[in-house]
CSV table of C-alpha atoms in Angstrom, one decimal:
chain,number,residue,atom,x,y,z
W,211,GLN,CA,-14.0,-25.5,-21.8
W,212,VAL,CA,-12.7,-23.8,-18.7
W,213,GLN,CA,-14.1,-24.3,-15.2
W,214,LEU,CA,-14.0,-21.2,-13.0
W,215,VAL,CA,-14.7,-20.9,-9.3
W,216,GLU,CA,-14.8,-17.5,-7.7
W,217,SER,CA,-14.3,-16.7,-4.0
W,218,GLY,CA,-13.9,-13.8,-1.7
W,219,GLY,CA,-17.2,-12.0,-1.8
W,220,GLY,CA,-19.0,-10.6,1.2
W,221,LEU,CA,-20.5,-7.7,3.0
W,222,VAL,CA,-18.2,-4.7,3.5
W,223,GLN,CA,-18.6,-1.0,4.3
W,224,ALA,CA,-17.9,1.9,2.0
W,225,GLY,CA,-14.2,2.6,1.8
W,226,ASP,CA,-13.2,-1.0,2.7
W,227,SER,CA,-11.1,-3.3,0.5
W,228,LEU,CA,-11.7,-6.8,-0.7
W,229,ARG,CA,-9.9,-9.3,-2.9
W,230,LEU,CA,-11.7,-11.7,-5.2
W,231,SER,CA,-10.1,-14.9,-6.5
W,232,CYS,CA,-11.0,-17.0,-9.4
W,233,ALA,CA,-9.4,-20.5,-9.8
W,234,ALA,CA,-9.4,-21.9,-13.3
W,235,SER,CA,-9.0,-25.4,-14.6
W,236,GLY,CA,-9.5,-27.3,-17.8
W,237,ARG,CA,-7.3,-25.4,-20.1
W,238,ALA,CA,-3.8,-24.0,-20.1
W,239,PHE,CA,-4.2,-20.9,-17.9
W,240,SER,CA,-1.4,-19.1,-19.5
W,241,MET,CA,-3.3,-19.1,-22.9
W,242,LEU,CA,-6.4,-17.4,-21.5
W,243,ASP,CA,-7.6,-13.8,-21.3
W,244,MET,CA,-9.2,-13.5,-17.9
W,245,ALA,CA,-11.8,-10.9,-16.9
W,246,TRP,CA,-14.1,-9.8,-14.2
W,247,PHE,CA,-17.6,-8.6,-14.9
W,248,ARG,CA,-20.4,-7.6,-12.5
W,249,GLN,CA,-24.1,-7.4,-12.5
W,250,ALA,CA,-26.1,-5.2,-10.1
W,251,PRO,CA,-29.8,-5.9,-9.5
W,252,GLY,CA,-32.0,-4.9,-12.4
W,253,LYS,CA,-28.9,-4.0,-14.6
W,254,GLU,CA,-27.1,-5.7,-17.3
W,255,ARG,CA,-23.8,-7.5,-16.7
W,256,GLU,CA,-20.9,-5.1,-17.2
W,257,PHE,CA,-17.2,-5.2,-17.8
W,258,VAL,CA,-14.9,-4.5,-14.9
W,259,ALA,CA,-11.4,-5.5,-15.8
W,260,VAL,CA,-9.5,-7.8,-18.0
W,261,ILE,CA,-5.9,-9.2,-18.0
W,262,ARG,CA,-4.7,-10.5,-21.4
W,263,ARG,CA,-2.6,-13.6,-21.6
W,264,GLY,CA,0.3,-11.3,-22.5
W,265,GLY,CA,-0.2,-9.3,-19.3
W,266,ASN,CA,-1.9,-6.2,-20.6
W,267,VAL,CA,-4.7,-4.9,-18.4
W,268,TYR,CA,-7.8,-2.8,-19.0
W,269,TYR,CA,-10.3,-1.4,-16.6
W,270,ALA,CA,-13.8,0.1,-16.7
W,271,ASP,CA,-13.7,3.8,-16.1
W,272,SER,CA,-15.8,3.4,-13.0
W,273,VAL,CA,-13.2,1.2,-11.2
W,274,LYS,CA,-10.0,2.7,-12.7
W,275,GLY,CA,-7.6,3.6,-9.9
W,276,ARG,CA,-9.4,1.6,-7.3
W,277,PHE,CA,-9.4,-2.0,-8.6
W,278,THR,CA,-6.4,-4.0,-9.7
W,279,ILE,CA,-6.6,-7.3,-11.7
W,280,SER,CA,-3.7,-9.7,-11.6
W,281,ARG,CA,-2.9,-13.3,-12.2
W,282,ASP,CA,-0.8,-16.1,-10.7
W,283,VAL,CA,0.0,-18.5,-13.5
W,284,ALA,CA,1.5,-21.0,-11.1
W,285,ARG,CA,-1.8,-21.2,-9.1
W,286,ASN,CA,-4.0,-20.9,-12.2
W,287,THR,CA,-5.8,-18.0,-10.4
W,288,VAL,CA,-6.8,-14.5,-11.3
W,289,PHE,CA,-7.4,-11.8,-8.6
W,290,LEU,CA,-9.4,-8.6,-8.3
W,291,GLN,CA,-8.1,-6.3,-5.6
W,292,MET,CA,-10.8,-3.8,-4.8
W,293,ASN,CA,-10.0,-0.7,-2.8
W,294,SER,CA,-12.1,2.2,-1.7
W,295,LEU,CA,-15.3,0.3,-2.3
W,296,LYS,CA,-18.4,2.3,-3.0
W,297,VAL,CA,-22.1,1.5,-2.5
W,298,GLU,CA,-22.4,1.4,-6.3
W,299,ASP,CA,-19.9,-1.4,-6.5
W,300,THR,CA,-22.6,-3.7,-5.0
W,301,ALA,CA,-23.2,-6.5,-7.5
W,302,VAL,CA,-22.6,-10.1,-8.2
W,303,TYR,CA,-19.0,-10.4,-9.6
W,304,TYR,CA,-18.3,-13.0,-12.3
W,305,CYS,CA,-15.0,-14.3,-13.5
W,306,ALA,CA,-14.7,-15.0,-17.2
W,307,ALA,CA,-12.2,-16.6,-19.5
W,308,ASP,CA,-11.6,-17.0,-23.2
W,309,LEU,CA,-8.7,-17.7,-25.6
W,310,ALA,CA,-9.3,-14.3,-27.2
W,311,GLY,CA,-11.6,-12.3,-24.9
W,312,GLY,CA,-12.6,-8.7,-25.5
W,313,LEU,CA,-14.4,-6.3,-23.3
W,314,LYS,CA,-17.9,-7.5,-23.7
W,315,VAL,CA,-19.9,-10.3,-22.2
W,316,ARG,CA,-20.3,-12.0,-25.6
W,317,ASP,CA,-16.5,-12.1,-26.0
W,318,PHE,CA,-16.1,-14.7,-23.2
W,319,GLY,CA,-17.2,-18.3,-23.4
W,320,SER,CA,-16.5,-19.6,-19.9
W,321,TRP,CA,-18.0,-18.1,-16.7
W,322,GLY,CA,-17.9,-18.7,-13.0
W,323,GLN,CA,-21.0,-19.0,-10.8
W,324,GLY,CA,-20.5,-15.5,-9.4
W,325,THR,CA,-19.9,-14.1,-5.9
W,326,GLN,CA,-21.9,-11.4,-4.2
W,327,ILE,CA,-20.4,-8.2,-3.0
W,328,THR,CA,-22.5,-5.9,-0.9
W,329,VAL,CA,-21.1,-2.5,0.1
W,330,SER,CA,-23.0,-0.7,2.8
W,331,SER,CA,-22.9,3.0,3.5
């Protein structure tokens, strides 16, 4: 099992930038696929971005070109740089990890507690 702790959420204005961090422990970080999901009020949790252990990255269409996922293996940490934030990006953001994660919630076995991001207009 992997323990994940997110940080970096908060209240920002539309157009602002924010960076989320997720610190992982409990398993060799370099072996993990790491992802970010988000859940807005009244909606299902949705995929945002994933970085494979080999370095390949994939993004949801809604964030492509604005968000960047990266990882620091030495620090066992994955980041989500979010630029040009929109009101519709408001959600609780979750970090997720798995040895062979996909693009769906059910593909990931380890989850963080979530961090709230609120984007005001």
